Amino acid sequence: MTVDLPDLGAMGAFGARIAALLRPGDVVALSGGLGAGKTTLARAIIAGLGHVGEVPSPTFAIIEVYDPPAVRLPLVHADFYRLKSPREAEEIGLDDYREGAALIAEWPECAGGFADEPGCLSILLKNTGLLKNTGLLKNTGLLKNTGLLENAGTGRIAIVEPGDDWVGRLP
């Protein structure tokens, strides 16, 4: 299934939809290049679970934990970008963190992946803002200070592959 995410509002709504369906033991595996929107979608899911306030990127801490009553269910938000091998995920105690919790995993491939788990919702985010990413608009200088450049080509798509436990939950 492909989901069009033309703006931040759509990303927020998609995150809220996932949050409403999330169960302990589930994994939301977020893949995509740098700047694809993985952390933005993770923040939308966490907000959809009821968290109010700042959601730091776990890039340096690797793991951030959210517990009730701040969120509807125990949640682990992990960014595995800095791991050099899947073994490092074991060494930081990922399995212990996951017990009874849902997991949002950014850069899941760096931790060995989760797609084989029935509770895994794999989401590949891709930028569709071709003009913005080429630098063509920036180099012209014509749109400087118009506010148009910031919104030009900011769209994304999400390619969603649900594990067996997600089939029937997503429309």
CSV table of C-alpha atoms in Angstrom, one decimal:
chain,number,residue,atom,x,y,z
A,1,MET,CA,0.0,0.0,0.0
A,2,THR,CA,1.2,3.5,-0.8
A,3,VAL,CA,0.2,6.5,1.3
A,4,ASP,CA,0.6,10.1,-0.1
A,5,LEU,CA,2.0,12.5,2.5
A,6,PRO,CA,2.0,15.8,0.7
A,7,ASP,CA,2.6,17.9,3.9
A,8,LEU,CA,3.2,17.8,7.6
A,9,GLY,CA,-0.6,17.7,8.3
A,10,ALA,CA,-0.8,14.5,6.3
A,11,MET,CA,2.2,13.1,8.1
A,12,GLY,CA,0.6,13.9,11.4
A,13,ALA,CA,-2.7,12.3,10.5
A,14,PHE,CA,-0.9,9.1,9.2
A,15,GLY,CA,1.1,8.9,12.5
A,16,ALA,CA,-2.1,9.3,14.5
A,17,ARG,CA,-3.7,6.5,12.5
A,18,ILE,CA,-0.8,4.2,13.2
A,19,ALA,CA,-0.8,5.2,16.9
A,20,ALA,CA,-4.5,4.3,17.2
A,21,LEU,CA,-3.8,0.7,15.9
A,22,LEU,CA,-0.5,0.1,17.8
A,23,ARG,CA,-0.3,-2.7,20.3
A,24,PRO,CA,2.4,-3.9,22.7
A,25,GLY,CA,4.9,-6.1,20.8
A,26,ASP,CA,4.4,-4.3,17.5
A,27,VAL,CA,7.2,-2.8,15.5
A,28,VAL,CA,6.9,0.2,13.3
A,29,ALA,CA,10.1,0.0,11.1
A,30,LEU,CA,10.8,3.3,9.4
A,31,SER,CA,13.3,3.3,6.5
A,32,GLY,CA,14.3,5.9,4.0
A,33,GLY,CA,17.2,8.2,3.3
A,34,LEU,CA,18.4,11.1,5.4
A,35,GLY,CA,15.7,13.7,5.6
A,36,ALA,CA,13.0,11.3,4.4
A,37,GLY,CA,10.8,12.0,7.4
A,38,LYS,CA,11.4,9.0,9.7
A,39,THR,CA,11.7,11.1,12.9
A,40,THR,CA,8.8,13.3,11.8
A,41,LEU,CA,6.6,10.3,11.4
A,42,ALA,CA,7.9,8.8,14.7
A,43,ARG,CA,7.0,12.1,16.5
A,44,ALA,CA,3.5,12.0,15.0
A,45,ILE,CA,3.0,8.4,16.2
A,46,ILE,CA,4.2,9.3,19.7
A,47,ALA,CA,2.0,12.4,19.8
A,48,GLY,CA,-0.9,10.1,18.6
A,49,LEU,CA,-0.2,7.9,21.7
A,50,GLY,CA,-0.9,10.9,23.9
A,51,HIS,CA,2.6,12.3,24.5
A,52,VAL,CA,2.6,16.1,25.0
A,53,GLY,CA,5.8,18.0,24.7
A,54,GLU,CA,9.1,17.6,23.0
A,55,VAL,CA,10.1,14.3,21.4
A,56,PRO,CA,13.9,14.3,21.1
A,57,SER,CA,15.5,12.4,18.2
A,58,PRO,CA,17.2,9.3,19.6
A,59,THR,CA,20.1,9.6,17.2
A,60,PHE,CA,22.7,10.1,19.9
A,61,ALA,CA,21.0,8.3,22.8
A,62,ILE,CA,19.9,5.5,20.4
A,63,ILE,CA,16.9,4.7,22.6
A,64,GLU,CA,14.2,6.8,24.1
A,65,VAL,CA,11.5,5.2,26.3
A,66,TYR,CA,7.9,6.4,26.8
A,67,ASP,CA,5.7,4.9,29.6
A,68,PRO,CA,2.1,5.4,30.6
A,69,PRO,CA,0.5,7.6,31.7
A,70,ALA,CA,2.4,9.9,29.3
A,71,VAL,CA,1.4,7.6,26.4
A,72,ARG,CA,-1.3,5.0,25.9
A,73,LEU,CA,1.1,2.1,25.9
A,74,PRO,CA,4.8,1.5,26.7
A,75,LEU,CA,6.9,2.5,23.7
A,76,VAL,CA,10.5,2.4,22.7
A,77,HIS,CA,11.7,4.8,20.1
A,78,ALA,CA,15.1,3.8,18.7
A,79,ASP,CA,17.3,5.2,16.0
A,80,PHE,CA,19.8,2.6,14.9
A,81,TYR,CA,21.7,4.8,12.4
A,82,ARG,CA,24.9,4.8,14.5
A,83,LEU,CA,25.1,1.0,15.0
A,84,LYS,CA,27.9,-0.7,13.2
A,85,SER,CA,26.4,-4.2,13.4
A,86,PRO,CA,23.1,-5.8,14.6
A,87,ARG,CA,25.0,-7.3,17.5
A,88,GLU,CA,25.2,-3.8,19.0
A,89,ALA,CA,21.4,-3.8,19.3
A,90,GLU,CA,21.6,-6.8,21.5
A,91,GLU,CA,24.5,-5.3,23.5
A,92,ILE,CA,22.4,-2.2,24.4
A,93,GLY,CA,19.6,-4.5,25.7
A,94,LEU,CA,17.0,-3.9,23.0
A,95,ASP,CA,15.2,-7.1,23.8
A,96,ASP,CA,14.8,-6.0,27.5
A,97,TYR,CA,13.5,-2.6,26.4
A,98,ARG,CA,11.0,-4.2,24.0
A,99,GLU,CA,9.4,-6.5,26.6
A,100,GLY,CA,5.7,-5.5,26.8
A,101,ALA,CA,6.3,-2.4,24.6
A,102,ALA,CA,5.8,-1.3,21.1
A,103,LEU,CA,8.9,-0.3,19.1
A,104,ILE,CA,9.4,2.5,16.6
A,105,ALA,CA,12.7,1.7,14.8
A,106,GLU,CA,14.4,4.2,12.6
A,107,TRP,CA,17.1,2.7,10.3
A,108,PRO,CA,15.9,-0.9,11.3
A,109,GLU,CA,18.3,-2.5,8.8
A,110,CYS,CA,21.2,-1.4,11.1
A,111,ALA,CA,19.8,-3.5,13.9
A,112,GLY,CA,19.2,-6.6,11.7
A,113,GLY,CA,15.7,-5.6,10.6
A,114,PHE,CA,12.3,-6.6,11.9
A,115,ALA,CA,10.3,-7.4,8.8
A,116,ASP,CA,10.2,-11.1,9.6
A,117,GLU,CA,8.2,-10.4,12.8
A,118,PRO,CA,4.4,-10.7,12.4
A,119,GLY,CA,3.9,-7.5,14.3
A,120,CYS,CA,6.1,-5.4,12.1
A,121,LEU,CA,4.7,-2.6,10.0
A,122,SER,CA,7.5,-1.7,7.6
A,123,ILE,CA,7.3,1.8,6.2
A,124,LEU,CA,9.7,3.1,3.5
A,125,LEU,CA,9.5,6.9,3.2
A,126,LYS,CA,10.5,8.6,0.0
A,127,ASN,CA,10.8,12.2,-0.9
A,128,THR,CA,8.7,13.3,-3.9
A,129,GLY,CA,9.9,16.9,-3.9
A,130,LEU,CA,12.1,16.5,-6.9
A,131,LEU,CA,12.7,20.2,-7.6
A,132,LYS,CA,13.6,21.0,-4.0
A,133,ASN,CA,16.1,18.2,-3.8
A,134,THR,CA,17.9,19.1,-7.0
A,135,GLY,CA,18.9,22.5,-5.7
A,136,LEU,CA,17.6,24.1,-8.9
A,137,LEU,CA,15.2,26.4,-7.1
A,138,LYS,CA,17.9,27.5,-4.6
A,139,ASN,CA,20.4,28.4,-7.2
A,140,THR,CA,18.1,30.8,-9.1
A,141,GLY,CA,17.5,33.1,-6.3
A,142,LEU,CA,14.2,34.1,-7.8
A,143,LEU,CA,12.1,32.6,-4.9
A,144,LYS,CA,14.3,33.9,-2.1
A,145,ASN,CA,12.2,35.4,0.8
A,146,THR,CA,8.9,34.5,-0.9
A,147,GLY,CA,8.1,31.6,1.4
A,148,LEU,CA,7.5,29.4,-1.6
A,149,LEU,CA,10.9,27.7,-1.5
A,150,GLU,CA,10.2,26.2,1.9
A,151,ASN,CA,7.1,24.5,0.7
A,152,ALA,CA,8.2,23.6,-2.8
A,153,GLY,CA,8.3,19.9,-3.3
A,154,THR,CA,8.1,18.9,0.4
A,155,GLY,CA,5.8,15.9,-0.4
A,156,ARG,CA,6.6,12.3,0.5
A,157,ILE,CA,5.1,8.9,0.0
A,158,ALA,CA,5.1,6.0,2.4
A,159,ILE,CA,5.3,2.5,1.0
A,160,VAL,CA,3.7,0.4,3.7
A,161,GLU,CA,4.2,-3.4,4.1
A,162,PRO,CA,2.2,-4.9,7.0
A,163,GLY,CA,3.3,-8.0,8.8
A,164,ASP,CA,0.7,-10.7,9.4
A,165,ASP,CA,-0.5,-9.2,12.7
A,166,TRP,CA,-1.3,-5.9,10.9
A,167,VAL,CA,-3.4,-7.4,8.1
A,168,GLY,CA,-6.9,-6.3,8.7
A,169,ARG,CA,-6.0,-3.5,11.1
A,170,LEU,CA,-5.0,-1.1,8.3
A,171,PRO,CA,-7.8,0.0,5.9
